[in-house]
mmCIF file of C-alpha atoms in Angstrom:
data_model
loop_
_atom_site.group_PDB
_atom_site.id
_atom_site.type_symbol
_atom_site.label_atom_id
_atom_site.label_comp_id
_atom_site.label_asym_id
_atom_site.label_seq_id
_atom_site.Cartn_x
_atom_site.Cartn_y
_atom_site.Cartn_z
ATOM 1 C CA MET A 1 -1.628 28.564 -8.635
ATOM 2 C CA THR A 2 -3.808 29.181 -5.530
ATOM 3 C CA ASP A 3 -6.743 27.507 -7.127
ATOM 4 C CA HIS A 4 -4.716 24.371 -7.932
ATOM 5 C CA ARG A 5 -3.399 24.260 -4.354
ATOM 6 C CA HIS A 6 -6.932 24.461 -3.035
ATOM 7 C CA SER A 7 -7.664 21.178 -4.872
ATOM 8 C CA PHE A 8 -5.039 19.335 -2.720
ATOM 9 C CA LEU A 9 -7.464 18.489 0.181
ATOM 10 C CA PRO A 10 -10.158 16.722 -1.972
ATOM 11 C CA THR A 11 -7.456 15.070 -4.108
ATOM 12 C CA ILE A 12 -5.460 13.595 -1.204
ATOM 13 C CA THR A 13 -8.587 12.663 0.703
ATOM 14 C CA LEU A 14 -10.118 10.681 -2.250
ATOM 15 C CA SER A 15 -6.653 9.140 -2.895
ATOM 16 C CA THR A 16 -6.246 7.760 0.525
ATOM 17 C CA LEU A 17 -9.824 6.764 0.781
ATOM 18 C CA LEU A 18 -9.487 4.666 -2.390
ATOM 19 C CA MET A 19 -6.223 3.159 -1.035
ATOM 20 C CA GLY A 20 -8.003 2.184 2.109
ATOM 21 C CA SER A 21 -10.911 0.660 0.216
ATOM 22 C CA SER A 22 -8.538 -1.835 -1.547
ATOM 23 C CA PHE A 23 -8.045 -3.853 1.650
ATOM 24 C CA PRO A 24 -11.722 -4.623 2.493
ATOM 25 C CA SER A 25 -12.529 -4.940 -1.319
ATOM 26 C CA ALA A 26 -10.004 -7.677 -1.614
ATOM 27 C CA ALA A 27 -11.120 -9.339 1.675
ATOM 28 C CA VAL A 28 -14.672 -9.513 0.238
ATOM 29 C CA LEU A 29 -13.589 -11.321 -2.891
ATOM 30 C CA LEU A 30 -11.347 -13.631 -0.923
ATOM 31 C CA ALA A 31 -14.202 -14.513 1.400
ATOM 32 C CA SER A 32 -16.355 -15.312 -1.654
ATOM 33 C CA GLY A 33 -13.911 -18.050 -2.624
ATOM 34 C CA ALA A 34 -11.298 -16.226 -4.797
ATOM 35 C CA ASP A 35 -7.744 -17.607 -4.533
ATOM 36 C CA ALA A 36 -5.328 -15.035 -3.244
ATOM 37 C CA LEU A 37 -2.593 -15.446 -5.847
ATOM 38 C CA SER A 38 -5.086 -15.671 -8.694
ATOM 39 C CA LEU A 39 -6.983 -12.549 -7.424
ATOM 40 C CA VAL A 40 -3.873 -10.345 -7.114
ATOM 41 C CA THR A 41 -2.674 -11.565 -10.522
ATOM 42 C CA ALA A 42 -5.924 -10.626 -12.192
ATOM 43 C CA ARG A 43 -6.071 -7.313 -10.336
ATOM 44 C CA PHE A 44 -2.638 -6.123 -11.384
ATOM 45 C CA LEU A 45 -2.809 -7.507 -14.882
ATOM 46 C CA VAL A 46 -5.880 -5.313 -15.458
ATOM 47 C CA ALA A 47 -4.503 -2.347 -13.382
ATOM 48 C CA ALA A 48 -1.141 -2.442 -15.234
ATOM 49 C CA LEU A 49 -2.846 -2.554 -18.585
ATOM 50 C CA VAL A 50 -5.135 0.441 -17.829
ATOM 51 C CA ALA A 51 -2.320 2.367 -16.184
ATOM 52 C CA TYR A 52 -0.087 1.851 -19.265
ATOM 53 C CA LEU A 53 -2.911 2.909 -21.709
ATOM 54 C CA VAL A 54 -3.609 6.064 -19.580
ATOM 55 C CA SER A 55 0.123 6.790 -19.541
ATOM 56 C CA ALA A 56 0.519 6.299 -23.306
ATOM 57 C CA VAL A 57 -2.512 8.417 -24.262
ATOM 58 C CA PHE A 58 -2.646 11.240 -21.753
ATOM 59 C CA ILE A 59 0.669 11.515 -19.973
ATOM 60 C CA SER A 60 3.440 13.660 -21.323
ATOM 61 C CA LYS A 61 6.347 11.755 -22.969
ATOM 62 C CA THR A 62 8.786 14.063 -21.293
ATOM 63 C CA GLU A 63 9.276 11.755 -18.302
ATOM 64 C CA PRO A 64 12.855 10.619 -17.953
ATOM 65 C CA ALA A 65 13.695 7.144 -19.287
ATOM 66 C CA ILE A 66 14.299 4.620 -16.478
ATOM 67 C CA PRO A 67 16.653 1.693 -17.087
ATOM 68 C CA LEU A 68 14.840 -1.619 -17.475
ATOM 69 C CA PHE A 69 16.735 -3.230 -14.624
ATOM 70 C CA HIS A 70 15.616 -0.508 -12.302
ATOM 71 C CA VAL A 71 11.964 -0.909 -13.513
ATOM 72 C CA ALA A 72 12.262 -4.710 -12.796
ATOM 73 C CA LEU A 73 13.867 -4.138 -9.422
ATOM 74 C CA ILE A 74 11.128 -1.863 -8.184
ATOM 75 C CA GLY A 75 8.399 -3.938 -9.789
ATOM 76 C CA PHE A 76 9.677 -7.014 -7.912
ATOM 77 C CA PHE A 77 9.594 -5.263 -4.485
ATOM 78 C CA GLN A 78 6.783 -2.713 -4.977
ATOM 79 C CA THR A 79 4.133 -4.849 -6.834
ATOM 80 C CA PHE A 80 5.107 -8.484 -6.375
ATOM 81 C CA GLY A 81 6.771 -8.281 -2.992
ATOM 82 C CA VAL A 82 4.035 -6.119 -1.438
ATOM 83 C CA MET A 83 0.807 -7.229 -3.071
ATOM 84 C CA ALA A 84 1.192 -11.058 -3.035
ATOM 85 C CA PRO A 85 1.688 -11.260 0.705
ATOM 86 C CA VAL A 86 -1.034 -8.664 1.339
ATOM 87 C CA HIS A 87 -3.658 -10.589 -0.505
ATOM 88 C CA ILE A 88 -2.672 -13.851 1.207
ATOM 89 C CA ALA A 89 -2.718 -12.099 4.582
ATOM 90 C CA LEU A 90 -6.202 -10.619 3.899
ATOM 91 C CA ALA A 91 -7.683 -14.084 3.684
ATOM 92 C CA VAL A 92 -7.003 -14.572 7.386
ATOM 93 C CA GLU A 93 -6.446 -11.151 9.021
ATOM 94 C CA PRO A 94 -8.780 -8.037 9.438
ATOM 95 C CA PRO A 95 -8.247 -5.550 6.631
ATOM 96 C CA ALA A 96 -7.444 -2.806 9.131
ATOM 97 C CA VAL A 97 -4.675 -4.854 10.748
ATOM 98 C CA VAL A 98 -3.088 -5.665 7.432
ATOM 99 C CA ALA A 99 -3.290 -1.960 6.260
ATOM 100 C CA ALA A 100 -1.769 -0.680 9.575
ATOM 101 C CA ILE A 101 1.107 -3.095 9.328
ATOM 102 C CA VAL A 102 1.761 -2.400 5.645
ATOM 103 C CA PHE A 103 1.753 1.319 5.949
ATOM 104 C CA SER A 104 4.216 1.137 8.767
ATOM 105 C CA ASN A 105 6.812 0.898 5.963
ATOM 106 C CA VAL A 106 6.894 4.680 6.203
ATOM 107 C CA LEU A 107 8.242 4.359 9.691
ATOM 108 C CA MET A 108 10.766 1.737 8.625
ATOM 109 C CA VAL A 109 12.175 4.073 5.973
ATOM 110 C CA SER A 110 12.462 6.798 8.570
ATOM 111 C CA GLY A 111 14.273 4.534 10.926
ATOM 112 C CA VAL A 112 16.772 3.543 8.304
ATOM 113 C CA ASP A 113 17.308 7.175 7.306
ATOM 114 C CA CYS A 114 18.118 8.016 10.910
ATOM 115 C CA VAL A 115 20.530 4.940 11.300
ATOM 116 C CA VAL A 116 22.503 5.874 8.156
ATOM 117 C CA GLY A 117 22.626 9.573 9.183
ATOM 118 C CA LYS A 118 20.483 11.029 6.380
ATOM 119 C CA ARG A 119 17.856 12.226 8.738
ATOM 120 C CA GLY A 120 18.124 14.024 12.015
ATOM 121 C CA LEU A 121 16.476 12.261 14.984
ATOM 122 C CA SER A 122 14.319 15.111 16.298
ATOM 123 C CA ARG A 123 12.107 14.744 19.423
ATOM 124 C CA THR A 124 8.933 14.395 17.285
ATOM 125 C CA LEU A 125 10.485 11.846 15.012
ATOM 126 C CA ALA A 126 11.773 9.834 18.043
ATOM 127 C CA VAL A 127 8.242 9.807 19.547
ATOM 128 C CA SER A 128 6.731 8.676 16.229
ATOM 129 C CA LEU A 129 9.207 5.824 15.871
ATOM 130 C CA ILE A 130 8.502 4.650 19.485
ATOM 131 C CA LEU A 131 4.763 4.845 18.909
ATOM 132 C CA GLY A 132 5.160 2.906 15.678
ATOM 133 C CA VAL A 133 7.100 0.120 17.425
ATOM 134 C CA VAL A 134 4.436 -0.015 20.121
ATOM 135 C CA GLY A 135 1.707 -0.051 17.532
ATOM 136 C CA LEU A 136 3.259 -2.901 15.633
ATOM 137 C CA ILE A 137 3.686 -4.964 18.863
ATOM 138 C CA LEU A 138 -0.002 -4.561 19.595
ATOM 139 C CA VAL A 139 -1.512 -5.161 16.108
ATOM 140 C CA THR A 140 0.719 -8.179 15.549
ATOM 141 C CA ASN A 141 -0.486 -9.680 18.897
ATOM 142 C CA ILE A 142 2.962 -10.237 20.289
ATOM 143 C CA PRO A 143 1.763 -9.788 23.840
ATOM 144 C CA SER A 144 -0.375 -12.875 23.451
ATOM 145 C CA VAL A 145 2.485 -14.806 22.056
ATOM 146 C CA LEU A 146 4.798 -13.869 24.843
ATOM 147 C CA ALA A 147 2.171 -14.730 27.432
ATOM 148 C CA ASN A 148 2.117 -18.269 25.933
ATOM 149 C CA ARG A 149 -1.581 -18.011 24.945
ATOM 150 C CA GLU A 150 -2.755 -20.066 22.064
ATOM 151 C CA VAL A 151 -2.256 -18.410 18.742
ATOM 152 C CA ASP A 152 -4.421 -19.826 15.908
ATOM 153 C CA ASN A 153 -3.194 -20.746 12.471
ATOM 154 C CA THR A 154 -4.145 -17.282 11.077
ATOM 155 C CA HIS A 155 -1.002 -15.776 12.700
ATOM 156 C CA TYR A 156 0.996 -16.239 9.496
ATOM 157 C CA GLY A 157 -1.028 -13.386 8.034
ATOM 158 C CA VAL A 158 0.726 -11.050 10.391
ATOM 159 C CA PHE A 159 4.104 -12.282 9.271
ATOM 160 C CA LEU A 160 3.094 -11.828 5.614
ATOM 161 C CA SER A 161 1.862 -8.247 6.339
ATOM 162 C CA VAL A 162 5.260 -7.447 7.975
ATOM 163 C CA LEU A 163 7.025 -8.934 4.921
ATOM 164 C CA ALA A 164 4.921 -6.710 2.622
ATOM 165 C CA ALA A 165 5.833 -3.645 4.685
ATOM 166 C CA VAL A 166 9.565 -4.466 4.573
ATOM 167 C CA SER A 167 9.327 -5.036 0.811
ATOM 168 C CA TRP A 168 7.631 -1.631 0.343
ATOM 169 C CA ALA A 169 10.260 0.019 2.500
ATOM 170 C CA VAL A 170 13.087 -1.651 0.369
ATOM 171 C CA ALA A 171 11.323 -0.380 -2.805
ATOM 172 C CA THR A 172 11.248 3.165 -1.393
ATOM 173 C CA LEU A 173 14.851 3.056 -0.294
ATOM 174 C CA LEU A 174 15.931 1.667 -3.642
ATOM 175 C CA SER A 175 13.961 4.362 -5.430
ATOM 176 C CA LYS A 176 15.872 7.032 -3.524
ATOM 177 C CA ARG A 177 19.209 5.258 -3.983
ATOM 178 C CA LEU A 178 18.736 4.915 -7.763
ATOM 179 C CA ASN A 179 17.259 8.429 -7.936
ATOM 180 C CA ILE A 180 14.097 7.289 -9.580
ATOM 181 C CA SER A 181 11.663 10.223 -9.960
ATOM 182 C CA GLY A 182 8.675 8.048 -10.629
ATOM 183 C CA GLY A 183 5.667 9.236 -12.487
ATOM 184 C CA TRP A 184 2.741 7.684 -14.290
ATOM 185 C CA HIS A 185 4.759 5.991 -17.026
ATOM 186 C CA PHE A 186 7.307 4.391 -14.636
ATOM 187 C CA ASN A 187 4.557 3.300 -12.274
ATOM 188 C CA ALA A 188 2.818 1.598 -15.177
ATOM 189 C CA GLN A 189 6.078 -0.135 -16.249
ATOM 190 C CA GLN A 190 6.889 -1.462 -12.794
ATOM 191 C CA MET A 191 3.310 -2.701 -12.387
ATOM 192 C CA ILE A 192 3.464 -4.571 -15.708
ATOM 193 C CA PHE A 193 6.724 -6.279 -14.580
ATOM 194 C CA GLY A 194 5.218 -7.131 -11.165
ATOM 195 C CA ALA A 195 1.988 -8.448 -12.739
ATOM 196 C CA ALA A 196 3.921 -10.586 -15.109
ATOM 197 C CA LEU A 197 5.838 -11.998 -12.235
ATOM 198 C CA LEU A 198 2.697 -12.573 -10.275
ATOM 199 C CA ALA A 199 1.211 -14.360 -13.323
ATOM 200 C CA GLY A 200 4.245 -16.559 -13.630
ATOM 201 C CA VAL A 201 4.084 -17.659 -9.927
ATOM 202 C CA THR A 202 0.380 -18.199 -10.078
ATOM 203 C CA LEU A 203 0.722 -20.319 -13.203
ATOM 204 C CA LEU A 204 3.383 -22.381 -11.515
ATOM 205 C CA LEU A 205 1.510 -22.870 -8.306
ATOM 206 C CA ARG A 206 -2.186 -22.809 -9.329
ATOM 207 C CA GLY A 207 -2.114 -23.928 -13.009
ATOM 208 C CA PRO A 208 -3.364 -22.190 -16.090
ATOM 209 C CA THR A 209 -6.797 -21.220 -14.587
ATOM 210 C CA LEU A 210 -6.972 -17.504 -13.692
ATOM 211 C CA TRP A 211 -9.670 -16.329 -11.313
ATOM 212 C CA MET A 212 -12.473 -14.409 -12.886
ATOM 213 C CA PRO A 213 -15.622 -12.857 -11.256
ATOM 214 C CA GLN A 214 -18.577 -15.313 -11.321
ATOM 215 C CA THR A 215 -21.370 -12.978 -10.214
ATOM 216 C CA LEU A 216 -22.259 -9.339 -10.872
ATOM 217 C CA SER A 217 -21.417 -8.576 -7.229
ATOM 218 C CA GLU A 218 -17.950 -10.103 -7.619
ATOM 219 C CA GLY A 219 -17.500 -8.262 -10.938
ATOM 220 C CA LEU A 220 -18.373 -4.894 -9.272
ATOM 221 C CA TRP A 221 -16.033 -5.555 -6.356
ATOM 222 C CA PHE A 222 -13.263 -6.581 -8.796
ATOM 223 C CA PHE A 223 -13.761 -3.545 -10.938
ATOM 224 C CA TRP A 224 -13.431 -1.265 -7.907
ATOM 225 C CA LEU A 225 -10.344 -3.147 -6.663
ATOM 226 C CA ALA A 226 -8.625 -3.029 -10.026
ATOM 227 C CA ILE A 227 -9.480 0.448 -11.270
ATOM 228 C CA PRO A 228 -10.499 3.008 -8.576
ATOM 229 C CA ALA A 229 -8.595 1.364 -5.692
ATOM 230 C CA SER A 230 -5.440 0.722 -7.848
ATOM 231 C CA VAL A 231 -5.140 2.916 -10.882
ATOM 232 C CA ILE A 232 -7.156 5.997 -9.831
ATOM 233 C CA SER A 233 -5.941 6.019 -6.237
ATOM 234 C CA PHE A 234 -2.228 6.201 -7.374
ATOM 235 C CA GLY A 235 -3.082 8.679 -10.160
ATOM 236 C CA LEU A 236 -4.550 10.961 -7.557
ATOM 237 C CA TRP A 237 -1.537 10.348 -5.362
ATOM 238 C CA PHE A 238 0.765 11.626 -8.031
ATOM 239 C CA ARG A 239 -1.521 14.591 -8.621
ATOM 240 C CA ALA A 240 -1.399 15.402 -4.893
ATOM 241 C CA LEU A 241 2.404 15.180 -4.887
ATOM 242 C CA SER A 242 2.419 17.865 -7.632
ATOM 243 C CA LEU A 243 0.264 20.208 -5.502
ATOM 244 C CA ARG A 244 2.165 20.002 -2.251
ATOM 245 C CA THR A 245 5.349 18.661 -0.877
ATOM 246 C CA ALA A 246 6.043 14.969 -0.328
ATOM 247 C CA THR A 247 6.067 15.547 3.457
ATOM 248 C CA GLU A 248 2.663 17.177 3.357
ATOM 249 C CA ALA A 249 1.156 14.459 1.170
ATOM 250 C CA SER A 250 2.774 11.597 3.129
ATOM 251 C CA ALA A 251 1.058 12.872 6.349
ATOM 252 C CA TRP A 252 -2.182 11.674 4.838
ATOM 253 C CA LEU A 253 -1.017 8.063 4.504
ATOM 254 C CA ALA A 254 -1.952 7.886 8.226
ATOM 255 C CA ALA A 255 -5.617 7.949 7.035
ATOM 256 C CA VAL A 256 -5.333 4.759 4.982
ATOM 257 C CA PRO A 257 -5.611 2.254 7.855
ATOM 258 C CA ALA A 258 -8.400 4.319 9.420
ATOM 259 C CA PHE A 259 -10.349 4.285 6.074
ATOM 260 C CA ALA A 260 -9.683 0.573 5.720
ATOM 261 C CA ALA A 261 -11.080 -0.053 9.235
ATOM 262 C CA ALA A 262 -14.189 2.057 8.668
ATOM 263 C CA ILE A 263 -14.993 0.547 5.239
ATOM 264 C CA ALA A 264 -14.353 -2.977 6.521
ATOM 265 C CA TRP A 265 -16.649 -2.353 9.476
ATOM 266 C CA PHE A 266 -19.472 -1.279 7.079
ATOM 267 C CA SER A 267 -18.954 -3.824 4.344
ATOM 268 C CA ILE A 268 -17.879 -7.087 5.958
ATOM 269 C CA ASP A 269 -18.581 -6.411 9.674
ATOM 270 C CA SER A 270 -14.780 -6.690 10.492
ATOM 271 C CA THR A 271 -13.825 -5.989 14.049
ATOM 272 C CA LEU A 272 -10.488 -5.542 15.960
ATOM 273 C CA THR A 273 -9.552 -6.564 19.469
ATOM 274 C CA VAL A 274 -8.969 -3.770 21.947
ATOM 275 C CA LEU A 275 -5.175 -4.296 21.693
ATOM 276 C CA GLN A 276 -5.266 -4.280 17.819
ATOM 277 C CA GLY A 277 -7.388 -1.081 17.826
ATOM 278 C CA GLY A 278 -5.016 0.602 20.206
ATOM 279 C CA GLY A 279 -2.052 -0.559 18.086
ATOM 280 C CA MET A 280 -3.653 0.773 14.880
ATOM 281 C CA LEU A 281 -4.227 4.115 16.589
ATOM 282 C CA CYS A 282 -0.561 4.270 17.661
ATOM 283 C CA ILE A 283 0.601 3.585 14.085
ATOM 284 C CA VAL A 284 -1.834 6.214 12.670
ATOM 285 C CA VAL A 285 -0.492 8.840 15.104
ATOM 286 C CA ALA A 286 3.063 7.751 14.426
ATOM 287 C CA LEU A 287 2.724 8.114 10.678
ATOM 288 C CA PHE A 288 1.203 11.494 11.067
ATOM 289 C CA LEU A 289 3.977 12.750 13.422
ATOM 290 C CA GLN A 290 6.872 11.407 11.480
ATOM 291 C CA SER A 291 5.573 12.778 8.249
ATOM 292 C CA ARG A 292 5.338 16.277 9.783
ATOM 293 C CA THR A 293 9.094 16.367 10.410
ATOM 294 C CA ALA A 294 11.491 17.784 7.766
ATOM 295 C CA ILE A 295 13.907 15.529 6.051
ATOM 296 C CA GLU A 296 17.447 16.931 6.180
ATOM 297 C CA PRO A 297 19.355 17.296 2.914
#
């Protein structure tokens, strides 16, 4: 048992690193000319297929059966509702900003838990929620808007990132409400539904042509986005959850925006404003603080 628990640190570090890498990886492909809807559809069609094959071949069949309606509901919010806005936002916003906003969904869930009385509002949790609000204000550039400064036409990327965060929070709350235990097989099923929905919307809006890599470089970036940054990252996440508590594992989600910022800086020379950098730091600290507090039964 001790040896398995010792593997938690490398497992969770690699998982969050791969999660963080998905944001700049998608940004690279979008900058090369990939259409956002076509890219996210291709990514999750491949990822869902691989995840389902892995689940069918290697994962135990003892996972509880989940009603199809519940699979569809989570697939709509978790895959379609999160990933479509994220990819569109990445075409106009720095990867670190999008990552920071999206992972603030953890704070949103905590806030809802406090409002409905399922979680006690400790001093640490209160500080984390305040920091999270401040961080979101800074990374979404609200001070500039209130000061009546000119906001360029990329500002809709911030709105889409917030929409993705809300959708992820809804998916989490629904999973709790429906008592969905998750697991590899369920994750593969909800990804398949979400990918099918993405494909339908893309077909309707973009026609029958699906984006495909045109060069070796694009092919390598897409492979990384679809397999390591999607399938492997969440596979390692489930493994980490089996080694430690959800609270301990969730603390590491704070590392995702930081990894996204570091990788984007090296790969696409992405930069943040001073206010955005400060906001991202507030969100990272808030995520870490709130995940260290215990959830009351």
